[in-house]
PDB file of C-alpha atoms (C1' of nucleotides) in Angstrom:
ATOM      1  CA  UNK A  21      23.572   3.915 -64.920  1.00  0.00           C
ATOM      2  CA  UNK A  22      26.593   6.181 -64.989  1.00  0.00           C
ATOM      3  CA  UNK A  23      29.336   5.893 -62.397  1.00  0.00           C
ATOM      4  CA  UNK A  24      28.831   8.330 -59.499  1.00  0.00           C
ATOM      5  CA  UNK A  25      32.269   9.881 -59.683  1.00  0.00           C
ATOM      6  CA  UNK A  26      32.740  12.454 -56.911  1.00  0.00           C
ATOM      7  CA  UNK A  27      32.894  15.938 -58.393  1.00  0.00           C
ATOM      8  CA  UNK A  28      30.450  15.137 -61.159  1.00  0.00           C
ATOM      9  CA  UNK A  29      26.694  15.305 -61.303  1.00  0.00           C
ATOM     10  CA  UNK A  30      25.185  12.084 -60.020  1.00  0.00           C
ATOM     11  CA  UNK A  31      21.769  10.477 -59.993  1.00  0.00           C
ATOM     12  CA  UNK A  32      19.421  12.638 -57.984  1.00  0.00           C
ATOM     13  CA  UNK A  33      21.967  15.357 -57.274  1.00  0.00           C
ATOM     14  CA  UNK A  34      23.499  18.180 -59.232  1.00  0.00           C
ATOM     15  CA  UNK A  35      25.947  19.543 -56.656  1.00  0.00           C
ATOM     16  CA  UNK A  36      28.878  17.225 -57.317  1.00  0.00           C
ATOM     17  CA  UNK A  37      29.604  16.953 -53.607  1.00  0.00           C
ATOM     18  CA  UNK A  38      31.495  13.768 -52.749  1.00  0.00           C
ATOM     19  CA  UNK A  39      28.917  12.758 -50.161  1.00  0.00           C
ATOM     20  CA  UNK A  40      26.185  12.884 -52.784  1.00  0.00           C
ATOM     21  CA  UNK A  41      28.217  10.704 -55.132  1.00  0.00           C
ATOM     22  CA  UNK A  42      28.780   8.268 -52.298  1.00  0.00           C
ATOM     23  CA  UNK A  43      25.132   8.195 -51.279  1.00  0.00           C
ATOM     24  CA  UNK A  44      24.202   7.588 -54.905  1.00  0.00           C
ATOM     25  CA  UNK A  45      26.645   4.719 -55.126  1.00  0.00           C
ATOM     26  CA  UNK A  46      25.613   3.132 -51.837  1.00  0.00           C
ATOM     27  CA  UNK A  47      21.980   3.698 -52.715  1.00  0.00           C
ATOM     28  CA  UNK A  48      22.162   1.312 -55.643  1.00  0.00           C
ATOM     29  CA  UNK A  49      20.713  -2.156 -55.259  1.00  0.00           C
ATOM     30  CA  UNK A  50      23.084  -4.567 -53.557  1.00  0.00           C
ATOM     31  CA  UNK A  51      26.009  -2.091 -53.387  1.00  0.00           C
ATOM     32  CA  UNK A  52      25.976  -2.096 -49.592  1.00  0.00           C
ATOM     33  CA  UNK A  53      25.306  -5.816 -49.588  1.00  0.00           C
ATOM     34  CA  UNK A  54      28.338  -6.578 -51.734  1.00  0.00           C
ATOM     35  CA  UNK A  55      30.503  -4.452 -49.472  1.00  0.00           C
ATOM     36  CA  UNK A  56      29.069  -6.223 -46.471  1.00  0.00           C
ATOM     37  CA  UNK A  57      29.673  -9.702 -47.832  1.00  0.00           C
ATOM     38  CA  UNK A  58      33.150  -8.948 -49.130  1.00  0.00           C
ATOM     39  CA  UNK A  59      34.314  -8.116 -45.644  1.00  0.00           C
ATOM     40  CA  UNK A  60      34.423 -11.812 -44.789  1.00  0.00           C
ATOM     41  CA  UNK A  61      37.275 -12.213 -47.271  1.00  0.00           C
ATOM     42  CA  UNK A  62      38.127 -12.267 -50.983  1.00  0.00           C
ATOM     43  CA  UNK A  63      35.760 -14.155 -53.239  1.00  0.00           C
ATOM     44  CA  UNK A  64      35.514 -15.329 -56.812  1.00  0.00           C
ATOM     45  CA  UNK A  65      32.634 -14.093 -58.918  1.00  0.00           C
ATOM     46  CA  UNK A  66      30.545 -17.188 -58.362  1.00  0.00           C
ATOM     47  CA  UNK A  67      31.298 -17.359 -54.690  1.00  0.00           C
ATOM     48  CA  UNK A  68      30.347 -13.737 -54.224  1.00  0.00           C
ATOM     49  CA  UNK A  69      27.140 -14.531 -56.039  1.00  0.00           C
ATOM     50  CA  UNK A  70      26.428 -17.181 -53.444  1.00  0.00           C
ATOM     51  CA  UNK A  71      27.249 -14.931 -50.512  1.00  0.00           C
ATOM     52  CA  UNK A  72      24.836 -12.428 -51.964  1.00  0.00           C
ATOM     53  CA  UNK A  73      22.046 -14.991 -52.071  1.00  0.00           C
ATOM     54  CA  UNK A  74      22.255 -15.729 -55.795  1.00  0.00           C
ATOM     55  CA  UNK A  75      22.212 -12.118 -56.932  1.00  0.00           C
ATOM     56  CA  UNK A  76      21.886 -12.140 -60.724  1.00  0.00           C
ATOM     57  CA  UNK A  77      25.206 -12.121 -62.571  1.00  0.00           C
ATOM     58  CA  UNK A  78      24.094  -9.106 -64.578  1.00  0.00           C
ATOM     59  CA  UNK A  79      23.625  -6.947 -61.539  1.00  0.00           C
ATOM     60  CA  UNK A  80      26.639  -8.318 -59.707  1.00  0.00           C
ATOM     61  CA  UNK A  81      28.877  -7.504 -62.619  1.00  0.00           C
ATOM     62  CA  UNK A  82      27.420  -4.023 -63.003  1.00  0.00           C
ATOM     63  CA  UNK A  83      27.996  -3.213 -59.321  1.00  0.00           C
ATOM     64  CA  UNK A  84      31.481  -4.756 -59.354  1.00  0.00           C
ATOM     65  CA  UNK A  85      32.519  -2.566 -62.270  1.00  0.00           C
ATOM     66  CA  UNK A  86      31.287   0.539 -60.483  1.00  0.00           C
ATOM     67  CA  UNK A  87      32.921  -0.373 -57.194  1.00  0.00           C
ATOM     68  CA  UNK A  88      36.189  -1.158 -58.961  1.00  0.00           C
ATOM     69  CA  UNK A  89      36.255   2.064 -60.915  1.00  0.00           C
ATOM     70  CA  UNK A  90      35.643   3.953 -57.716  1.00  0.00           C
ATOM     71  CA  UNK A  91      38.416   2.024 -56.008  1.00  0.00           C
ATOM     72  CA  UNK A  92      36.343   0.530 -53.275  1.00  0.00           C
ATOM     73  CA  UNK A  93      37.069  -3.008 -54.341  1.00  0.00           C
ATOM     74  CA  UNK A  94      39.900  -4.509 -56.360  1.00  0.00           C
ATOM     75  CA  UNK A  95      40.736  -7.764 -58.077  1.00  0.00           C
ATOM     76  CA  UNK A  96      43.669  -9.907 -56.960  1.00  0.00           C
ATOM     77  CA  UNK A  97      44.578 -13.536 -57.486  1.00  0.00           C
ATOM     78  CA  UNK A  98      42.244 -14.493 -54.650  1.00  0.00           C
ATOM     79  CA  UNK A  99      39.388 -12.790 -56.466  1.00  0.00           C
ATOM     80  CA  UNK A 100      37.398  -9.693 -55.608  1.00  0.00           C
ATOM     81  CA  UNK A 101      38.236  -7.997 -52.330  1.00  0.00           C
ATOM     82  CA  UNK A 102      37.907  -4.732 -50.491  1.00  0.00           C
ATOM     83  CA  UNK A 103      40.587  -2.178 -51.283  1.00  0.00           C
ATOM     84  CA  UNK A 104      42.252  -0.301 -48.455  1.00  0.00           C
ATOM     85  CA  UNK A 105      39.685   2.459 -48.879  1.00  0.00           C
ATOM     86  CA  UNK A 106      36.913  -0.098 -49.135  1.00  0.00           C
ATOM     87  CA  UNK A 107      37.975  -1.627 -45.852  1.00  0.00           C
ATOM     88  CA  UNK A 108      37.866   1.793 -44.209  1.00  0.00           C
ATOM     89  CA  UNK A 109      34.421   2.341 -45.621  1.00  0.00           C
ATOM     90  CA  UNK A 110      33.364  -0.990 -44.203  1.00  0.00           C
ATOM     91  CA  UNK A 111      34.602   0.023 -40.770  1.00  0.00           C
ATOM     92  CA  UNK A 112      32.227   2.953 -40.889  1.00  0.00           C
ATOM     93  CA  UNK A 113      29.183   0.911 -41.769  1.00  0.00           C
ATOM     94  CA  UNK A 114      30.076  -2.086 -39.597  1.00  0.00           C
ATOM     95  CA  UNK A 115      28.006  -0.846 -36.622  1.00  0.00           C
ATOM     96  CA  UNK A 116      24.907  -1.141 -38.802  1.00  0.00           C
ATOM     97  CA  UNK A 117      24.903  -4.833 -37.957  1.00  0.00           C
ATOM     98  CA  UNK A 118      24.345  -4.311 -34.250  1.00  0.00           C
ATOM     99  CA  UNK A 119      22.056  -1.360 -34.809  1.00  0.00           C
ATOM    100  CA  UNK A 120      19.806  -3.348 -37.105  1.00  0.00           C
ATOM    101  CA  UNK A 121      19.272  -6.008 -34.451  1.00  0.00           C
ATOM    102  CA  UNK A 122      18.174  -3.481 -31.853  1.00  0.00           C
ATOM    103  CA  UNK A 123      15.988  -1.861 -34.463  1.00  0.00           C
ATOM    104  CA  UNK A 124      14.354  -5.172 -35.317  1.00  0.00           C
ATOM    105  CA  UNK A 125      13.594  -5.776 -31.615  1.00  0.00           C
ATOM    106  CA  UNK A 126      12.144  -2.316 -31.262  1.00  0.00           C
ATOM    107  CA  UNK A 127       9.869  -2.694 -34.250  1.00  0.00           C
ATOM    108  CA  UNK A 128       8.551  -6.076 -33.207  1.00  0.00           C
ATOM    109  CA  UNK A 129       7.874  -4.762 -29.693  1.00  0.00           C
ATOM    110  CA  UNK A 130       5.756  -1.954 -31.035  1.00  0.00           C
ATOM    111  CA  UNK A 131       3.943  -4.361 -33.312  1.00  0.00           C
ATOM    112  CA  UNK A 132       3.181  -6.676 -30.396  1.00  0.00           C
ATOM    113  CA  UNK A 133       2.004  -3.838 -28.186  1.00  0.00           C
ATOM    114  CA  UNK A 134      -0.381  -2.734 -30.867  1.00  0.00           C
ATOM    115  CA  UNK A 135      -1.750  -6.250 -31.146  1.00  0.00           C
ATOM    116  CA  UNK A 136      -2.235  -6.433 -27.371  1.00  0.00           C
ATOM    117  CA  UNK A 137      -3.813  -3.011 -26.962  1.00  0.00           C
TER     118      UNK A 137
ATOM    119  CA  UNK B  14       8.069  -1.832 -53.358  1.00  0.00           C
ATOM    120  CA  UNK B  15       7.205  -3.584 -50.128  1.00  0.00           C
ATOM    121  CA  UNK B  16       8.509  -2.310 -46.814  1.00  0.00           C
ATOM    122  CA  UNK B  17      11.718  -4.095 -45.755  1.00  0.00           C
ATOM    123  CA  UNK B  18      10.481  -5.110 -42.322  1.00  0.00           C
ATOM    124  CA  UNK B  19      13.228  -6.889 -40.386  1.00  0.00           C
ATOM    125  CA  UNK B  20      12.344 -10.535 -39.972  1.00  0.00           C
ATOM    126  CA  UNK B  21      10.607 -10.766 -43.319  1.00  0.00           C
ATOM    127  CA  UNK B  22      11.895 -11.529 -46.774  1.00  0.00           C
ATOM    128  CA  UNK B  23      13.170  -8.370 -48.433  1.00  0.00           C
ATOM    129  CA  UNK B  24      14.220  -7.321 -51.907  1.00  0.00           C
ATOM    130  CA  UNK B  25      17.252  -9.328 -52.927  1.00  0.00           C
ATOM    131  CA  UNK B  26      17.370 -11.380 -49.758  1.00  0.00           C
ATOM    132  CA  UNK B  27      15.456 -14.311 -48.391  1.00  0.00           C
ATOM    133  CA  UNK B  28      17.083 -14.695 -44.976  1.00  0.00           C
ATOM    134  CA  UNK B  29      15.029 -12.166 -43.038  1.00  0.00           C
ATOM    135  CA  UNK B  30      18.101 -10.974 -41.151  1.00  0.00           C
ATOM    136  CA  UNK B  31      17.687  -7.443 -39.828  1.00  0.00           C
ATOM    137  CA  UNK B  32      20.868  -6.292 -41.532  1.00  0.00           C
ATOM    138  CA  UNK B  33      19.519  -7.383 -44.897  1.00  0.00           C
ATOM    139  CA  UNK B  34      16.287  -5.492 -44.324  1.00  0.00           C
ATOM    140  CA  UNK B  35      18.294  -2.447 -43.372  1.00  0.00           C
ATOM    141  CA  UNK B  36      20.573  -2.698 -46.388  1.00  0.00           C
ATOM    142  CA  UNK B  37      17.540  -3.066 -48.606  1.00  0.00           C
ATOM    143  CA  UNK B  38      15.973   0.029 -47.073  1.00  0.00           C
ATOM    144  CA  UNK B  39      19.129   2.132 -47.247  1.00  0.00           C
ATOM    145  CA  UNK B  40      19.783   0.855 -50.742  1.00  0.00           C
ATOM    146  CA  UNK B  41      16.676   2.531 -52.113  1.00  0.00           C
ATOM    147  CA  UNK B  42      17.064   5.740 -54.072  1.00  0.00           C
ATOM    148  CA  UNK B  43      17.342   8.787 -51.824  1.00  0.00           C
ATOM    149  CA  UNK B  44      16.776   6.875 -48.561  1.00  0.00           C
ATOM    150  CA  UNK B  45      20.262   7.709 -47.311  1.00  0.00           C
ATOM    151  CA  UNK B  46      19.950  11.207 -48.743  1.00  0.00           C
ATOM    152  CA  UNK B  47      16.736  11.904 -46.862  1.00  0.00           C
ATOM    153  CA  UNK B  48      18.309  10.690 -43.646  1.00  0.00           C
ATOM    154  CA  UNK B  49      21.321  12.852 -44.328  1.00  0.00           C
ATOM    155  CA  UNK B  50      19.326  15.986 -44.985  1.00  0.00           C
ATOM    156  CA  UNK B  51      16.956  15.494 -42.082  1.00  0.00           C
ATOM    157  CA  UNK B  52      19.817  15.642 -39.651  1.00  0.00           C
ATOM    158  CA  UNK B  53      20.010  19.401 -40.077  1.00  0.00           C
ATOM    159  CA  UNK B  54      16.623  19.672 -38.400  1.00  0.00           C
ATOM    160  CA  UNK B  55      12.901  19.048 -38.889  1.00  0.00           C
ATOM    161  CA  UNK B  56      11.441  19.998 -42.226  1.00  0.00           C
ATOM    162  CA  UNK B  57       8.091  20.325 -43.927  1.00  0.00           C
ATOM    163  CA  UNK B  58       7.436  18.231 -46.988  1.00  0.00           C
ATOM    164  CA  UNK B  59       8.274  21.016 -49.402  1.00  0.00           C
ATOM    165  CA  UNK B  60      11.330  22.112 -47.502  1.00  0.00           C
ATOM    166  CA  UNK B  61      12.648  18.574 -47.424  1.00  0.00           C
ATOM    167  CA  UNK B  62      12.081  18.455 -51.148  1.00  0.00           C
ATOM    168  CA  UNK B  63      14.342  21.486 -51.497  1.00  0.00           C
ATOM    169  CA  UNK B  64      17.037  20.084 -49.248  1.00  0.00           C
ATOM    170  CA  UNK B  65      16.990  16.981 -51.402  1.00  0.00           C
ATOM    171  CA  UNK B  66      17.534  19.008 -54.532  1.00  0.00           C
ATOM    172  CA  UNK B  67      13.955  18.950 -55.774  1.00  0.00           C
ATOM    173  CA  UNK B  68      13.458  15.213 -55.420  1.00  0.00           C
ATOM    174  CA  UNK B  69      10.131  14.342 -57.015  1.00  0.00           C
ATOM    175  CA  UNK B  70       7.185  14.422 -54.601  1.00  0.00           C
ATOM    176  CA  UNK B  71       6.212  10.916 -55.656  1.00  0.00           C
ATOM    177  CA  UNK B  72       9.482   9.413 -54.562  1.00  0.00           C
ATOM    178  CA  UNK B  73       9.830  11.590 -51.480  1.00  0.00           C
ATOM    179  CA  UNK B  74       6.445  10.508 -50.256  1.00  0.00           C
ATOM    180  CA  UNK B  75       7.162   6.842 -50.956  1.00  0.00           C
ATOM    181  CA  UNK B  76      10.418   6.953 -48.995  1.00  0.00           C
ATOM    182  CA  UNK B  77       8.876   8.951 -46.166  1.00  0.00           C
ATOM    183  CA  UNK B  78       6.138   6.369 -45.727  1.00  0.00           C
ATOM    184  CA  UNK B  79       8.703   3.573 -45.560  1.00  0.00           C
ATOM    185  CA  UNK B  80      10.959   5.416 -43.147  1.00  0.00           C
ATOM    186  CA  UNK B  81       8.001   6.282 -40.930  1.00  0.00           C
ATOM    187  CA  UNK B  82       6.673   2.753 -40.831  1.00  0.00           C
ATOM    188  CA  UNK B  83      10.110   1.549 -39.890  1.00  0.00           C
ATOM    189  CA  UNK B  84      10.331   4.188 -37.181  1.00  0.00           C
ATOM    190  CA  UNK B  85      13.383   5.935 -38.488  1.00  0.00           C
ATOM    191  CA  UNK B  86      11.600   9.222 -38.961  1.00  0.00           C
ATOM    192  CA  UNK B  87       8.469  10.640 -37.394  1.00  0.00           C
ATOM    193  CA  UNK B  88       6.107  13.541 -37.934  1.00  0.00           C
ATOM    194  CA  UNK B  89       5.707  16.292 -35.334  1.00  0.00           C
ATOM    195  CA  UNK B  90       4.342  19.821 -35.479  1.00  0.00           C
ATOM    196  CA  UNK B  91       7.668  21.011 -36.877  1.00  0.00           C
ATOM    197  CA  UNK B  92       7.317  18.527 -39.720  1.00  0.00           C
ATOM    198  CA  UNK B  93       9.326  15.444 -40.571  1.00  0.00           C
ATOM    199  CA  UNK B  94      12.253  14.647 -38.323  1.00  0.00           C
ATOM    200  CA  UNK B  95      14.550  11.849 -37.283  1.00  0.00           C
ATOM    201  CA  UNK B  96      13.204   9.617 -34.528  1.00  0.00           C
ATOM    202  CA  UNK B  97      15.458   8.682 -31.635  1.00  0.00           C
ATOM    203  CA  UNK B  98      16.437   5.546 -33.517  1.00  0.00           C
ATOM    204  CA  UNK B  99      16.878   7.516 -36.707  1.00  0.00           C
ATOM    205  CA  UNK B 100      19.242   9.898 -34.962  1.00  0.00           C
ATOM    206  CA  UNK B 101      21.302   6.947 -33.742  1.00  0.00           C
ATOM    207  CA  UNK B 102      21.375   5.576 -37.257  1.00  0.00           C
ATOM    208  CA  UNK B 103      22.573   8.942 -38.472  1.00  0.00           C
ATOM    209  CA  UNK B 104      25.387   8.919 -35.951  1.00  0.00           C
ATOM    210  CA  UNK B 105      26.615   5.709 -37.526  1.00  0.00           C
ATOM    211  CA  UNK B 106      26.655   7.030 -41.054  1.00  0.00           C
ATOM    212  CA  UNK B 107      27.843  10.526 -40.160  1.00  0.00           C
ATOM    213  CA  UNK B 108      31.531   9.679 -40.780  1.00  0.00           C
ATOM    214  CA  UNK B 109      30.674   9.018 -44.412  1.00  0.00           C
ATOM    215  CA  UNK B 110      30.895  12.762 -44.950  1.00  0.00           C
ATOM    216  CA  UNK B 111      34.572  12.987 -44.085  1.00  0.00           C
ATOM    217  CA  UNK B 112      35.358   9.666 -45.707  1.00  0.00           C
ATOM    218  CA  UNK B 113      33.800  10.743 -48.996  1.00  0.00           C
ATOM    219  CA  UNK B 114      36.039  13.815 -49.160  1.00  0.00           C
ATOM    220  CA  UNK B 115      39.205  11.782 -48.724  1.00  0.00           C
ATOM    221  CA  UNK B 116      37.883   9.319 -51.243  1.00  0.00           C
ATOM    222  CA  UNK B 117      37.227  12.073 -53.772  1.00  0.00           C
ATOM    223  CA  UNK B 118      40.796  13.351 -53.342  1.00  0.00           C
ATOM    224  CA  UNK B 119      42.182   9.875 -53.785  1.00  0.00           C
ATOM    225  CA  UNK B 120      40.251   9.226 -56.959  1.00  0.00           C
ATOM    226  CA  UNK B 121      41.198  12.524 -58.562  1.00  0.00           C
ATOM    227  CA  UNK B 122      44.866  11.911 -57.698  1.00  0.00           C
ATOM    228  CA  UNK B 123      44.873   8.608 -59.485  1.00  0.00           C
ATOM    229  CA  UNK B 124      43.102  10.142 -62.451  1.00  0.00           C
ATOM    230  CA  UNK B 125      45.715  12.887 -62.703  1.00  0.00           C
ATOM    231  CA  UNK B 126      48.615  10.460 -62.430  1.00  0.00           C
ATOM    232  CA  UNK B 127      47.168   8.455 -65.263  1.00  0.00           C
ATOM    233  CA  UNK B 128      46.917  11.561 -67.403  1.00  0.00           C
ATOM    234  CA  UNK B 129      50.536  12.483 -66.663  1.00  0.00           C
ATOM    235  CA  UNK B 130      51.989   9.020 -67.236  1.00  0.00           C
TER     236      UNK B 130
ATOM    237  C1'  DC C  18      39.867 -34.940 -76.186  1.00  0.00           C
ATOM    238  C1'  DA C  19      35.778 -34.834 -73.258  1.00  0.00           C
ATOM    239  C1'  DT C  20      33.982 -32.805 -69.169  1.00  0.00           C
ATOM    240  C1'  DC C  21      33.516 -29.370 -65.861  1.00  0.00           C
ATOM    241  C1'  DA C  22      33.902 -24.886 -63.564  1.00  0.00           C
ATOM    242  C1'  DT C  23      34.385 -19.977 -64.043  1.00  0.00           C
ATOM    243  C1'  DG C  24      33.473 -15.301 -65.398  1.00  0.00           C
ATOM    244  C1'  DC C  25      30.811 -13.314 -67.530  1.00  0.00           C
ATOM    245  C1'  DT C  26      27.165 -11.321 -71.671  1.00  0.00           C
ATOM    246  C1'  DA C  27      22.475 -11.218 -74.010  1.00  0.00           C
ATOM    247  C1'  DC C  28      18.035 -10.447 -73.682  1.00  0.00           C
ATOM    248  C1'  DA C  29      13.243 -10.450 -72.434  1.00  0.00           C
ATOM    249  C1'  DT C  30      10.344  -9.229 -68.467  1.00  0.00           C
ATOM    250  C1'  DT C  31       9.185  -6.778 -64.511  1.00  0.00           C
ATOM    251  C1'  DA C  32       9.824  -3.302 -61.052  1.00  0.00           C
ATOM    252  C1'  DT C  33      11.364   1.451 -59.811  1.00  0.00           C
ATOM    253  C1'  DA C  34      12.299   6.176 -60.406  1.00  0.00           C
ATOM    254  C1'  DT C  35      11.479  10.715 -62.667  1.00  0.00           C
ATOM    255  C1'  DG C  36       9.067  14.639 -63.865  1.00  0.00           C
ATOM    256  C1'  DT C  37       5.133  17.404 -64.698  1.00  0.00           C
ATOM    257  C1'  DA C  38       0.504  18.728 -63.725  1.00  0.00           C
ATOM    258  C1'  DG C  39      -2.617  19.692 -60.601  1.00  0.00           C
ATOM    259  C1'  DC C  40      -6.101  18.912 -56.670  1.00  0.00           C
ATOM    260  C1'  DA C  41      -7.894  19.390 -51.902  1.00  0.00           C
ATOM    261  C1'  DA C  42      -7.110  21.556 -47.605  1.00  0.00           C
ATOM    262  C1'  DT C  43      -5.549  25.109 -44.807  1.00  0.00           C
ATOM    263  C1'  DA C  44      -3.431  29.654 -44.003  1.00  0.00           C
ATOM    264  C1'  DT C  45      -2.952  34.425 -45.388  1.00  0.00           C
ATOM    265  C1'  DT C  46      -3.983  38.682 -47.507  1.00  0.00           C
ATOM    266  C1'  DT C  47      -7.129  42.202 -49.145  1.00  0.00           C
TER     267       DT C  47
ATOM    268  C1'  DA D   4     -15.763  36.871 -46.897  1.00  0.00           C
ATOM    269  C1'  DA D   5     -13.663  36.426 -51.346  1.00  0.00           C
ATOM    270  C1'  DA D   6      -9.343  36.027 -53.580  1.00  0.00           C
ATOM    271  C1'  DT D   7      -4.711  34.370 -53.395  1.00  0.00           C
ATOM    272  C1'  DA D   8      -0.980  31.622 -51.889  1.00  0.00           C
ATOM    273  C1'  DT D   9       1.072  27.723 -49.728  1.00  0.00           C
ATOM    274  C1'  DT D  10       1.291  23.002 -48.379  1.00  0.00           C
ATOM    275  C1'  DG D  11       1.051  18.082 -48.666  1.00  0.00           C
ATOM    276  C1'  DC D  12       0.389  15.242 -51.561  1.00  0.00           C
ATOM    277  C1'  DT D  13      -1.745  12.025 -55.789  1.00  0.00           C
ATOM    278  C1'  DA D  14      -2.113  10.738 -60.837  1.00  0.00           C
ATOM    279  C1'  DC D  15      -0.069   9.404 -64.596  1.00  0.00           C
ATOM    280  C1'  DA D  16       2.941   8.947 -68.537  1.00  0.00           C
ATOM    281  C1'  DT D  17       7.788   8.075 -69.577  1.00  0.00           C
ATOM    282  C1'  DA D  18      12.328   6.628 -68.741  1.00  0.00           C
ATOM    283  C1'  DT D  19      15.576   3.873 -66.277  1.00  0.00           C
ATOM    284  C1'  DA D  20      17.106  -0.029 -63.459  1.00  0.00           C
ATOM    285  C1'  DA D  21      16.738  -4.752 -61.594  1.00  0.00           C
ATOM    286  C1'  DT D  22      15.666  -9.765 -62.239  1.00  0.00           C
ATOM    287  C1'  DG D  23      16.083 -14.113 -63.994  1.00  0.00           C
ATOM    288  C1'  DT D  24      17.230 -17.514 -67.316  1.00  0.00           C
ATOM    289  C1'  DA D  25      20.036 -19.206 -70.962  1.00  0.00           C
ATOM    290  C1'  DG D  26      24.236 -19.895 -72.580  1.00  0.00           C
ATOM    291  C1'  DC D  27      28.986 -18.791 -74.583  1.00  0.00           C
ATOM    292  C1'  DA D  28      34.044 -18.406 -74.362  1.00  0.00           C
ATOM    293  C1'  DT D  29      37.971 -19.643 -71.780  1.00  0.00           C
ATOM    294  C1'  DG D  30      40.880 -22.294 -68.966  1.00  0.00           C
ATOM    295  C1'  DA D  31      41.516 -26.196 -65.872  1.00  0.00           C
ATOM    296  C1'  DT D  32      41.098 -31.265 -65.038  1.00  0.00           C
ATOM    297  C1'  DG D  33      40.490 -36.182 -65.762  1.00  0.00           C
TER     298       DG D  33
END
DNA sequence: CATCATGCTACATTATATGTAGCAATATTT
DNA sequence: AAATATTGCTACATATAATGTAGCATGATG
C-alpha cells in the first residue's frame, strides 16, 4: 500500500486533503494500536510485537515504515517511540480509552435488556 | 469480517478490552471517514456515498451495518446519522482535522529542506 | 567459537476491499 | 395507470492487504 502522504491522492480519497490522508493512515490495520501501545514508552521491535499481541512481523514492519516516513514515530537508541507530533496525536486519541469503556457498558446493557424483554 | 463487539475477541487482539474492539472497528477502511462525513448531518445511502467520494456500495453497506450494530450510528427518517454515542465519539476525533493540517505543513517543510540541502 | 537474541524478509494462504452491473421497491412524472 | 427515475442495496469477479510461519543476517554474550 502506498504511503498516505498529505497532499497526495490516498486510498479511498482523491481530494488530497490532509484529514483524508490521516484517516487513511489511521484506518490501516494496527496503525492506531501501534500508536496506542507506543505511548507507554519506547520499545524494540520484538517488544513492540509483544505489546501488540504478537502482531506479525511483516505487518508491524510495514506500519512502522509508514509511521516513520510520516513522522509520527521515530527510532532512537531506546528503540521505536512516538515523535513530538506523534505524542500530540496520541493526546487527541487518548480519550478513546475512557469512551470505549462507557460504550462497552452501554452495548452490554442493551443486549441484556433485549434478553430480558 | 466479524463485528468487533467489546468484550469479545477482535481482529488482531485476543484480550477483549473495549479499546481494542474500538481500535479494530475504527481501523477498518472508511470507518473513520464515514463517521467524519456523517457529522455534517444525516444522509441517505446515496448521499453518504457521495460525501465519501463514491465509496463502493458494498463497503459502505458493510461498514454501516457494523456501525449500527455497535450503536455508533442509527437510521431515522432523515437517513443515516450519528447516534448520541456516535456524536460523542466524533467530538473526540474532531481535533484530528486541525492536527492533520499542521502535520501536512510539517511534512512538506521537511521535504523542501531535504530538496534544498 | 558456539549460542542466543534481535530486526527483520520471504512467501504461501486467507481475508478484505474495489468496482461495475443491476435488481426490487418506492416515488414521481406524464 | 403506465412509464420513468431514484433509492437502497446485493452479486460477483478482481485486486489488494493481512496473517502466520520459517528462517536469515547481524551483533552481542558466554
